[in-house]
Amino acid sequence: MYVHIPFCTTKCSYCAFSVSHNGLGLQGEYFEALAAEVRHYLTNGPFLLGDGGFDTVYFGGGTPSLVEPSLLGNFLASIPVAIGAEVTVEVNPESARKDLFASYVDFGVTRVSIGVQTFDDRVLRYFGRNHDSYGAERAIGLACDTEGLSVGIDLVYGSEVEDDESWRSTISKVAPLAPKVSHVSAYALGIEPRTRLHHLRASSQCEDVLAARYLMADEVFEGCGLANYEVSNWSRPDRRCLHNLNYWNWGDYLGVGLGAHSHFGRLRWWNDPSLKRYIAAVKLDGSGFIGGEELEDSQIATERLMLALRTKKGLSEDELKVLTSKYGNEKLLELFEVESGRASLRPTGRLLADGVFRALSS
Ligand SMILES: C[S@@+](CC[C@H](N)C(=O)[O-])C[C@H]1O[C@@H](n2cnc3c(N)ncnc32)[C@H](O)[C@@H]1O
Ligand code: SF4
């Protein structure tokens, strides 16, 4: 289950997510709507969980760490969660407190994903973040000292104010933090429409620079025991994010909250992105549903291939051979490495993942 928490205190310059700055006063009402929406799907929807409950629950945002922790705890207590489930909360560094993390563990949370973005204060200011590098290190320290919590961090590279030295210094801070920090996501900055950076006509670094920074990060992370398992994700082998793996393996999921997306079999649907309309829709109909689609076999095959290429699990060696020979692209095999019959892209191949996908699907 994905639970979207849309509240933020300010809007970061690169962020295109569905968030609300002045809606925090509605958090109680919002959590009532979330619980009602889950009840709606458990009674009317296709999510027949049996006795098991949800294998993973992911509170993403927005800023889930901004909400009253008891709301999160009561919500978790009200839904069926499987024994041993992975329960993640995205945390912004400025919210980090020892007692907050302790209460998360009491509620059954097993991992936090901390939005560090960079350890360079100049870049943090450019991103309009509400924390500095000291705040990020403090948050990581508090989370790592909390028994029962796995700790991951998010990084973003390639802004126009970042140089090689800035990125090198950020990733070099990860090595001494591992293995306590057991998961890192590193994303190339995207300048998305309707963001402040887009409005200011900012640009990110050119593709060659992004590629060099990606390879730099891959080398450092692999060197400290964090293995790549999806284009932008590295972890200790026992600390992969099961929730995200389910997306990449084309699994079913229920998304609740404004703007959340869901997937079941051939069906995909999504919720209204407005806070007030979402709450009103749940009161009226039980869900925030606003649109959906039924996928054709060919669409499913295409999406599965695209997702598989992004992951370490990759494709079976045989499937890859069939696809490359079908399109006369045998040279592409050089971009893959094969382990126990599974073929996944090498680091330099990952840089070309979109092109490889086009070549294997056209
Ligand atoms: C759901 S978002 C934000 C979570 C949390 N509120 C925070 O700011 O840390 C999860 C991650 O996506 C990444 N991200 C968001 N917008 C991005 C963009 N435009 N380009 C690259 N990465 C982005 C950031 O690393 C962010 O931590
Ligand atoms: S990046 Fe995170 S904190 Fe910043 S506006 Fe987006 S969701 Fe909120």
Tab-separated table of C-alpha atoms in Angstrom, residues 194-345:
chain	number	residue	atom	x	y	z
A	194	ARG	CA	5.300	23.768	-12.784
A	195	THR	CA	8.387	23.931	-10.564
A	196	ARG	CA	10.317	27.031	-9.506
A	197	LEU	CA	13.419	25.848	-11.385
A	198	HIS	CA	11.370	25.447	-14.559
A	199	HIS	CA	9.854	28.896	-14.093
A	200	LEU	CA	13.362	30.355	-13.682
A	201	ARG	CA	14.479	28.510	-16.861
A	202	ALA	CA	17.167	26.710	-14.885
A	203	SER	CA	18.923	23.807	-16.542
A	204	SER	CA	20.553	20.686	-15.211
A	205	GLN	CA	24.035	19.544	-16.257
A	206	CYS	CA	24.503	18.081	-19.745
A	207	GLU	CA	24.114	14.318	-20.220
A	208	ASP	CA	27.864	13.630	-20.291
A	209	VAL	CA	28.332	15.306	-16.905
A	210	LEU	CA	25.307	13.478	-15.471
A	211	ALA	CA	26.721	10.194	-16.782
A	212	ALA	CA	30.119	10.865	-15.176
A	213	ARG	CA	28.491	11.727	-11.823
A	214	TYR	CA	26.352	8.589	-11.992
A	215	LEU	CA	29.391	6.381	-12.549
A	216	MET	CA	31.269	8.199	-9.769
A	217	ALA	CA	28.415	7.443	-7.355
A	218	ASP	CA	28.088	3.840	-8.499
A	219	GLU	CA	31.777	3.211	-7.814
A	220	VAL	CA	31.667	4.763	-4.333
A	221	PHE	CA	28.421	3.036	-3.282
A	222	GLU	CA	29.463	-0.379	-4.597
A	223	GLY	CA	32.795	0.117	-2.845
A	224	CYS	CA	31.093	0.452	0.532
A	225	GLY	CA	28.844	-2.601	0.155
A	226	LEU	CA	25.774	-0.891	-1.292
A	227	ALA	CA	24.989	-2.828	-4.461
A	228	ASN	CA	22.980	-1.354	-7.309
A	229	TYR	CA	19.598	-3.092	-7.682
A	230	GLU	CA	17.706	-0.533	-9.763
A	231	VAL	CA	19.103	2.223	-11.978
A	232	SER	CA	18.897	4.847	-9.187
A	233	ASN	CA	18.987	2.607	-6.090
A	234	TRP	CA	21.783	0.938	-4.128
A	235	SER	CA	21.523	-1.063	-0.914
A	236	ARG	CA	22.929	-3.720	1.311
A	237	PRO	CA	21.626	-6.954	-0.253
A	238	ASP	CA	19.255	-7.561	2.691
A	239	ARG	CA	17.937	-3.994	2.705
A	240	ARG	CA	16.378	-3.535	-0.744
A	241	CYS	CA	13.148	-1.574	-0.657
A	242	LEU	CA	10.517	-4.303	-1.109
A	243	HIS	CA	7.815	-1.729	-1.724
A	244	ASN	CA	9.578	-0.243	-4.737
A	245	LEU	CA	10.658	-3.694	-5.962
A	246	ASN	CA	6.982	-4.572	-6.154
A	247	TYR	CA	6.418	-1.617	-8.544
A	248	TRP	CA	9.348	-2.690	-10.722
A	249	ASN	CA	8.185	-6.332	-10.722
A	250	TRP	CA	4.777	-5.223	-12.013
A	251	GLY	CA	3.081	-6.230	-8.747
A	252	ASP	CA	-0.336	-5.087	-7.545
A	253	TYR	CA	-0.623	-2.156	-5.158
A	254	LEU	CA	-3.241	0.045	-3.612
A	255	GLY	CA	-2.488	3.788	-3.433
A	256	VAL	CA	-4.547	5.904	-1.056
A	257	GLY	CA	-4.575	9.651	-0.596
A	258	LEU	CA	-4.721	12.523	-3.003
A	259	GLY	CA	-3.106	11.932	-6.388
A	260	ALA	CA	-2.202	8.322	-5.445
A	261	HIS	CA	-2.046	5.659	-8.165
A	262	SER	CA	-3.121	1.997	-7.860
A	263	HIS	CA	-2.546	-1.118	-9.932
A	264	PHE	CA	-4.336	-4.446	-9.972
A	265	GLY	CA	-3.930	-6.948	-12.810
A	266	ARG	CA	-4.795	-5.115	-16.013
A	267	LEU	CA	-6.267	-2.147	-14.191
A	268	ARG	CA	-4.586	1.084	-13.212
A	269	TRP	CA	-6.352	4.039	-11.608
A	270	TRP	CA	-5.587	7.297	-9.849
A	271	ASN	CA	-7.025	9.773	-7.375
A	272	ASP	CA	-7.977	13.432	-7.487
A	273	PRO	CA	-4.869	15.567	-6.790
A	274	SER	CA	-6.697	18.337	-4.853
A	275	LEU	CA	-6.793	18.094	-1.046
A	276	LYS	CA	-10.298	19.464	-0.571
A	277	ARG	CA	-11.784	17.594	-3.529
A	278	TYR	CA	-10.135	14.335	-2.392
A	279	ILE	CA	-11.607	14.605	1.126
A	280	ALA	CA	-15.034	15.509	-0.302
A	281	ALA	CA	-14.925	12.615	-2.807
A	282	VAL	CA	-14.083	10.065	-0.095
A	283	LYS	CA	-16.959	11.370	2.039
A	284	LEU	CA	-19.318	11.010	-0.911
A	285	ASP	CA	-18.146	7.854	-2.709
A	286	GLY	CA	-15.659	6.155	-0.373
A	287	SER	CA	-12.657	6.792	-2.640
A	288	GLY	CA	-10.799	9.638	-4.344
A	289	PHE	CA	-10.973	7.865	-7.743
A	290	ILE	CA	-10.813	10.283	-10.660
A	291	GLY	CA	-9.648	8.177	-13.636
A	292	GLY	CA	-8.303	4.816	-14.738
A	293	GLU	CA	-7.416	2.567	-17.648
A	294	GLU	CA	-7.402	-1.072	-18.643
A	295	LEU	CA	-4.144	-2.193	-20.222
A	296	GLU	CA	-3.747	-4.294	-23.378
A	297	ASP	CA	-1.399	-7.307	-23.446
A	298	SER	CA	1.071	-5.388	-25.642
A	299	GLN	CA	1.167	-2.435	-23.209
A	300	ILE	CA	1.779	-4.792	-20.299
A	301	ALA	CA	4.620	-6.559	-22.128
A	302	THR	CA	6.231	-3.221	-23.041
A	303	GLU	CA	6.021	-1.855	-19.504
A	304	ARG	CA	7.308	-5.071	-17.964
A	305	LEU	CA	10.327	-4.979	-20.279
A	306	MET	CA	11.056	-1.321	-19.502
A	307	LEU	CA	10.854	-1.951	-15.737
A	308	ALA	CA	12.878	-5.184	-15.892
A	309	LEU	CA	15.698	-3.420	-17.742
A	310	ARG	CA	16.007	-0.975	-14.846
A	311	THR	CA	16.559	-3.689	-12.241
A	312	LYS	CA	19.366	-6.024	-11.219
A	313	LYS	CA	16.923	-8.917	-11.631
A	314	GLY	CA	16.813	-7.943	-15.311
A	315	LEU	CA	15.640	-10.452	-17.936
A	316	SER	CA	16.306	-14.130	-18.330
A	317	GLU	CA	19.355	-14.700	-20.532
A	318	ASP	CA	17.190	-16.563	-23.046
A	319	GLU	CA	14.619	-13.776	-23.266
A	320	LEU	CA	17.389	-11.245	-23.903
A	321	LYS	CA	18.890	-13.397	-26.669
A	322	VAL	CA	15.492	-13.760	-28.359
A	323	LEU	CA	14.874	-9.989	-28.199
A	324	THR	CA	18.301	-8.984	-29.484
A	325	SER	CA	18.251	-11.439	-32.393
A	326	LYS	CA	14.659	-10.500	-33.282
A	327	TYR	CA	15.732	-6.906	-33.922
A	328	GLY	CA	19.292	-7.648	-35.135
A	329	ASN	CA	20.738	-5.926	-32.040
A	330	GLU	CA	23.226	-8.571	-30.872
A	331	LYS	CA	25.803	-5.839	-30.172
A	332	LEU	CA	23.632	-4.703	-27.271
A	333	LEU	CA	24.613	-7.887	-25.398
A	334	GLU	CA	27.899	-6.143	-24.521
A	335	LEU	CA	25.942	-3.748	-22.298
A	336	PHE	CA	24.694	-6.622	-20.124
A	337	GLU	CA	26.233	-8.851	-17.500
A	338	VAL	CA	24.868	-12.335	-16.814
A	339	GLU	CA	24.644	-13.963	-13.409
A	340	SER	CA	22.822	-17.238	-12.697
A	341	GLY	CA	20.916	-17.057	-15.976
A	342	ARG	CA	19.712	-13.449	-15.416
A	343	ALA	CA	20.932	-10.597	-17.618
A	344	SER	CA	21.082	-7.052	-16.225
A	345	LEU	CA	22.643	-3.854	-17.552
